[in-house]
CSV table of C-alpha atoms in Angstrom, one decimal:
chain,number,residue,atom,x,y,z
A,73,MET,CA,7.4,14.5,-14.1
A,74,GLU,CA,11.3,14.5,-14.5
A,75,ASP,CA,13.0,17.1,-12.3
A,76,THR,CA,14.3,19.6,-14.4
A,77,ARG,CA,17.2,20.3,-12.0
A,78,CYS,CA,18.4,16.9,-11.6
A,79,ILE,CA,21.1,15.9,-14.0
A,80,LEU,CA,21.3,12.1,-12.9
A,81,SER,CA,18.4,10.0,-11.6
A,82,ALA,CA,17.0,6.4,-11.4
A,83,GLU,CA,13.7,6.0,-11.9
A,84,ASN,CA,11.9,2.4,-10.2
A,85,VAL,CA,15.7,0.5,-10.7
A,86,ALA,CA,15.4,-2.7,-9.5
A,87,LYS,CA,18.4,-5.2,-10.0
A,88,THR,CA,18.2,-9.1,-8.9
A,89,PHE,CA,20.8,-11.5,-9.5
A,90,LYS,CA,19.6,-15.4,-10.0
A,91,GLY,CA,17.3,-14.3,-7.7
A,92,PHE,CA,19.0,-12.2,-5.1
A,93,ARG,CA,17.3,-8.7,-4.8
A,94,ALA,CA,20.6,-6.5,-4.8
A,95,LEU,CA,18.4,-3.1,-5.9
A,96,HIS,CA,14.5,-3.1,-5.3
A,97,ASP,CA,12.3,-0.2,-6.6
A,98,VAL,CA,15.1,2.6,-6.4
A,99,ASN,CA,14.3,6.0,-7.4
A,100,LEU,CA,16.9,8.9,-7.1
A,101,GLY,CA,17.5,12.1,-8.2
A,102,VAL,CA,20.9,13.7,-8.5
A,103,ARG,CA,20.6,17.7,-9.1
A,104,LYS,CA,22.9,19.3,-10.9
A,105,GLY,CA,26.3,21.2,-9.4
A,106,SER,CA,25.7,19.2,-5.8
A,107,ILE,CA,27.6,16.5,-4.0
A,108,HIS,CA,25.0,13.7,-3.4
A,109,GLY,CA,26.2,10.9,-0.9
A,110,LEU,CA,25.2,7.7,-0.9
A,111,ILE,CA,25.4,5.7,2.4
A,112,GLY,CA,24.1,2.5,4.4
A,113,PRO,CA,25.9,-0.7,5.8
A,114,ASN,CA,27.6,-3.3,3.7
A,115,GLY,CA,25.6,-5.3,1.4
A,116,ALA,CA,22.9,-2.4,0.9
A,117,GLY,CA,23.6,-1.8,-2.7
A,118,LYS,CA,25.4,1.2,-3.0
A,119,THR,CA,28.0,-0.4,-5.2
A,120,THR,CA,25.3,-2.0,-7.5
A,121,LEU,CA,23.9,1.0,-7.5
A,122,LEU,CA,27.0,2.7,-9.3
A,123,ASN,CA,27.5,0.1,-11.6
A,124,VAL,CA,23.7,0.3,-12.7
A,125,LEU,CA,23.9,4.5,-13.0
A,126,THR,CA,27.4,3.9,-15.5
A,127,SER,CA,25.9,1.0,-17.0
A,128,THR,CA,28.3,-1.4,-16.3
A,129,LEU,CA,25.1,-3.8,-14.9
A,130,ALA,CA,22.1,-3.2,-17.0
A,131,PRO,CA,19.2,-3.0,-14.4
A,132,THR,CA,16.8,-5.7,-14.4
A,133,THR,CA,13.5,-3.6,-14.3
A,134,GLY,CA,13.6,0.7,-14.8
A,135,ARG,CA,15.7,3.5,-16.1
A,136,VAL,CA,18.8,5.6,-16.5
A,137,ARG,CA,18.4,9.1,-17.0
A,138,PHE,CA,21.6,11.4,-17.8
A,139,GLY,CA,20.8,15.0,-19.0
A,140,GLY,CA,17.5,13.9,-19.5
A,141,VAL,CA,18.7,11.3,-21.9
A,142,ASP,CA,17.1,7.9,-21.8
A,143,ILE,CA,21.2,5.7,-21.5
A,144,THR,CA,20.2,2.3,-20.3
A,145,GLY,CA,21.6,-0.1,-22.2
A,146,ARG,CA,24.3,2.3,-23.7
A,147,THR,CA,27.8,0.6,-22.7
A,148,PRO,CA,29.7,2.2,-20.0
A,149,SER,CA,32.4,4.0,-22.9
A,150,GLN,CA,29.3,5.6,-24.7
A,151,VAL,CA,28.3,6.9,-21.0
A,152,ALA,CA,32.0,8.1,-20.0
A,153,GLN,CA,31.9,9.9,-23.2
A,154,MET,CA,29.0,11.9,-22.4
A,155,GLY,CA,30.1,12.7,-19.7
A,156,LEU,CA,29.6,10.4,-16.2
A,157,VAL,CA,32.6,8.7,-15.3
A,158,ARG,CA,33.4,6.9,-12.5
A,159,SER,CA,36.0,5.7,-9.8
A,160,PHE,CA,36.8,2.7,-8.3
A,161,GLN,CA,36.9,1.4,-4.6
A,162,ILE,CA,40.6,-0.3,-5.7
A,163,CYS,CA,42.8,2.8,-7.1
A,164,ALA,CA,43.7,2.1,-10.8
A,165,VAL,CA,46.7,3.6,-12.0
A,166,PHE,CA,49.6,2.1,-14.1
A,167,PRO,CA,52.2,1.4,-11.4
A,168,HIS,CA,54.8,1.2,-13.8
A,169,MET,CA,54.6,4.6,-15.8
A,170,THR,CA,55.6,7.9,-15.0
A,171,VAL,CA,52.7,10.3,-13.1
A,172,LEU,CA,53.0,12.0,-16.3
A,173,GLN,CA,52.5,9.2,-18.1
A,174,ASN,CA,49.6,8.1,-16.4
A,175,VAL,CA,48.0,11.3,-17.0
A,176,ARG,CA,48.8,11.8,-21.0
A,177,LEU,CA,47.2,8.5,-21.5
A,178,ALA,CA,44.1,9.2,-19.7
A,179,ILE,CA,43.9,12.1,-22.2
A,180,HIS,CA,45.0,10.1,-25.1
A,181,ARG,CA,41.7,7.6,-24.5
A,182,ARG,CA,39.6,11.1,-23.9
A,183,GLU,CA,41.0,12.4,-27.2
A,184,GLY,CA,40.1,8.8,-29.0
A,185,ASP,CA,43.6,9.4,-30.1
A,186,THR,CA,44.9,5.5,-29.6
A,187,TYR,CA,47.8,5.9,-32.0
A,188,ALA,CA,48.9,9.6,-30.3
A,189,PHE,CA,51.9,7.4,-29.0
A,190,TRP,CA,53.3,7.0,-32.7
A,191,ALA,CA,52.9,11.2,-33.1
A,192,PRO,CA,55.1,13.8,-33.9
A,193,ALA,CA,56.7,15.3,-30.3
A,194,SER,CA,55.1,18.6,-31.0
A,195,ARG,CA,51.9,16.8,-31.0
A,196,LEU,CA,52.7,14.5,-28.1
A,197,ARG,CA,54.0,18.1,-25.9
A,198,ALA,CA,50.3,19.5,-26.4
A,199,PHE,CA,49.4,16.6,-24.3
A,200,ASP,CA,52.2,16.8,-21.8
A,201,GLU,CA,51.1,20.7,-20.8
A,202,ARG,CA,47.4,19.5,-20.6
A,203,ALA,CA,48.4,16.9,-18.3
A,204,MET,CA,50.7,18.8,-16.1
A,205,THR,CA,47.5,21.7,-15.4
A,206,LEU,CA,45.9,18.7,-14.2
A,207,LEU,CA,49.0,17.2,-12.2
A,208,GLU,CA,49.2,20.9,-10.5
A,209,THR,CA,45.3,21.0,-9.8
A,210,VAL,CA,45.7,17.6,-7.9
A,211,GLY,CA,49.2,19.1,-6.3
A,212,LEU,CA,51.7,16.5,-8.4
A,213,GLN,CA,53.2,18.7,-10.5
A,214,ASP,CA,56.8,17.8,-8.2
A,215,MET,CA,56.5,13.7,-9.2
A,216,ALA,CA,55.5,14.0,-12.8
A,217,SER,CA,58.4,12.1,-13.8
A,218,ARG,CA,58.5,9.7,-10.5
A,219,ASN,CA,56.8,6.2,-11.4
A,220,ALA,CA,53.1,5.8,-9.9
A,221,ALA,CA,54.6,3.0,-7.6
A,222,GLU,CA,56.4,4.7,-5.5
A,223,LEU,CA,53.5,7.2,-4.6
A,224,SER,CA,51.6,6.5,-1.3
A,225,TYR,CA,48.2,5.5,-1.7
A,226,GLY,CA,46.6,8.9,-1.1
A,227,ARG,CA,48.9,10.2,-3.5
A,228,LYS,CA,48.0,7.4,-6.2
A,229,ARG,CA,44.5,8.3,-4.8
A,230,ALA,CA,45.3,12.2,-6.0
A,231,LEU,CA,46.9,10.9,-9.5
A,232,GLU,CA,43.1,8.8,-10.0
A,233,PHE,CA,41.4,11.9,-9.8
A,234,ALA,CA,43.7,13.6,-12.0
A,235,THR,CA,43.5,11.0,-14.8
A,236,THR,CA,39.7,10.9,-14.4
A,237,LEU,CA,39.7,14.6,-14.8
A,238,ALA,CA,41.0,13.9,-18.2
A,239,ALA,CA,37.4,12.5,-19.1
A,240,ASP,CA,36.2,16.1,-18.7
A,241,PRO,CA,33.1,14.6,-16.5
A,242,GLN,CA,30.0,16.9,-15.7
A,243,VAL,CA,29.4,14.3,-13.1
A,244,LEU,CA,31.7,12.2,-11.0
A,245,LEU,CA,31.0,9.2,-9.3
A,246,LEU,CA,33.2,8.2,-6.4
A,247,ASP,CA,32.9,4.4,-4.8
A,248,GLU,CA,34.6,4.8,-1.2
A,249,PRO,CA,37.6,7.4,-1.8
A,250,MET,CA,39.3,7.4,1.6
A,251,ALA,CA,38.8,3.8,1.9
A,252,GLY,CA,42.6,2.4,2.6
A,253,LEU,CA,43.8,6.1,3.1
A,254,GLY,CA,45.4,7.0,6.7
A,255,ILE,CA,43.9,9.7,9.0
A,256,GLU,CA,46.5,12.3,7.7
A,257,GLU,CA,45.0,11.9,3.9
A,258,ILE,CA,41.8,12.4,4.0
A,259,PRO,CA,41.6,16.1,4.9
A,260,ARG,CA,44.1,16.5,1.7
A,261,LEU,CA,41.4,14.0,-0.7
A,262,VAL,CA,38.0,16.3,0.9
A,263,ASN,CA,39.8,19.6,0.0
A,264,LEU,CA,40.3,17.6,-3.6
A,265,ILE,CA,36.9,16.4,-4.0
A,266,ARG,CA,35.6,19.7,-3.0
A,267,GLU,CA,37.7,21.7,-5.5
A,268,PHE,CA,36.7,19.0,-8.3
A,269,ALA,CA,32.9,19.7,-7.1
A,270,ARG,CA,33.1,23.4,-9.0
A,271,GLY,CA,31.8,23.9,-11.9
A,272,ARG,CA,30.4,19.7,-11.4
A,273,THR,CA,28.4,17.3,-9.9
A,274,ILE,CA,29.5,14.4,-7.8
A,275,VAL,CA,27.8,11.0,-6.4
A,276,LEU,CA,29.9,10.2,-3.7
A,277,VAL,CA,29.7,6.8,-2.0
A,278,GLU,CA,31.7,6.6,1.6
A,279,HIS,CA,31.9,4.6,4.6
A,280,HIS,CA,33.7,7.6,6.5
A,281,LEU,CA,30.7,9.6,8.0
A,282,PRO,CA,32.4,12.6,9.1
A,283,VAL,CA,33.6,13.1,5.4
A,284,VAL,CA,30.2,12.6,3.8
A,285,ALA,CA,28.6,14.8,6.6
A,286,GLU,CA,31.3,18.0,5.6
A,287,LEU,CA,30.7,17.2,1.8
A,288,CYS,CA,27.5,16.2,1.0
A,289,ASP,CA,24.6,18.6,0.0
A,290,GLN,CA,21.9,15.8,0.1
A,291,VAL,CA,22.7,12.4,1.5
A,292,THR,CA,20.6,8.9,0.3
A,293,VAL,CA,20.1,6.3,2.8
A,294,LEU,CA,20.5,2.7,0.5
A,295,ASN,CA,19.4,-0.7,3.0
A,296,ARG,CA,19.1,-3.9,1.9
A,297,GLY,CA,18.7,-2.2,-1.8
A,298,GLU,CA,16.0,-0.4,-0.7
A,299,VAL,CA,15.9,3.5,-0.5
A,300,LEU,CA,15.6,4.0,3.2
A,301,ALA,CA,15.7,7.9,3.8
A,302,GLU,CA,16.8,10.5,2.0
A,303,GLY,CA,17.5,14.4,2.8
A,304,PRO,CA,20.8,16.8,4.4
A,305,TYR,CA,22.5,14.7,6.3
A,306,ALA,CA,22.1,15.7,9.9
A,307,GLU,CA,18.0,14.7,9.1
A,308,VAL,CA,18.4,11.6,8.0
A,309,ALA,CA,21.2,10.6,10.8
A,310,ALA,CA,19.1,11.4,13.4
A,311,LEU,CA,15.8,9.2,12.1
A,312,ASP,CA,14.9,6.0,14.2
A,313,SER,CA,15.4,3.9,10.9
A,314,VAL,CA,18.4,5.0,9.8
A,315,ARG,CA,19.9,4.3,13.5
A,316,ALA,CA,18.4,0.8,13.3
A,317,ALA,CA,20.1,-0.2,10.5
A,318,TYR,CA,23.7,1.3,10.9
A,319,LEU,CA,24.0,0.6,14.9
A,320,GLY,CA,20.7,-0.9,16.2
A,321,LYS,CA,18.2,0.5,17.5
A,322,GLY,CA,18.4,3.4,20.0
A,323,ARG,CA,21.8,4.6,19.1
A,324,GLN,CA,22.6,7.9,17.2
A,325,VAL,CA,24.1,8.1,14.1
A,326,THR,CA,26.4,10.4,14.0
A,327,ALA,CA,29.9,11.7,12.3
A,328,GLU,CA,31.8,11.2,15.5
A,329,ALA,CA,30.0,8.1,16.7
A,330,ALA,CA,31.1,6.5,13.0
A,331,ALA,CA,34.8,7.9,12.7
């Protein structure tokens, strides 16, 4: 029986590529309003699972449900319109557009208004007001007129979050948001994710385990395409099977050790 507390679930999901088994019989339930971490060593299948959850890849077998609806076989754009949105490992902004234009374009896309660039100025100003509100949310309001190429990597990540928020997601899937950040930039992004989580559900794939320990309510550990463990971070990090998968037998997987 489906857990009605889950807003996003994978049911017996498998994915193979020319005989290579990337995922095998994966079951996952993400509770509404939670921050759910997906962790595991390199090659564990984390990004593949994110791709299946958002219909970027179709599962070989199994089903994905979002809000109680079977979304298996729908297109990524259809899933995004329903409120299931993801970011990618590589920061995706338009470098030669201003910060404001990047967010405004995301709002156009959400509204399905492809030709809004040719609309009267009064109509475009309404988009600008909403875009500035989103930029204030991520602390970029003072950089609205700067080209995105001029931003530091961490602030480009913040801009990407603003464009993602323009889609008004119910569930936001983040694929290694800390990748490429300097140590000094990580706390700002952690706080940003925590703010995003208010009234939303987040699925977080992240190698930086101190961030996972700090943010996540529940953690699923993948290894070789299968669910190895699930539960609160402190509990799964203490399991011998998880220690072996990450560091070899007999070593503790702590946030400090993995920093």
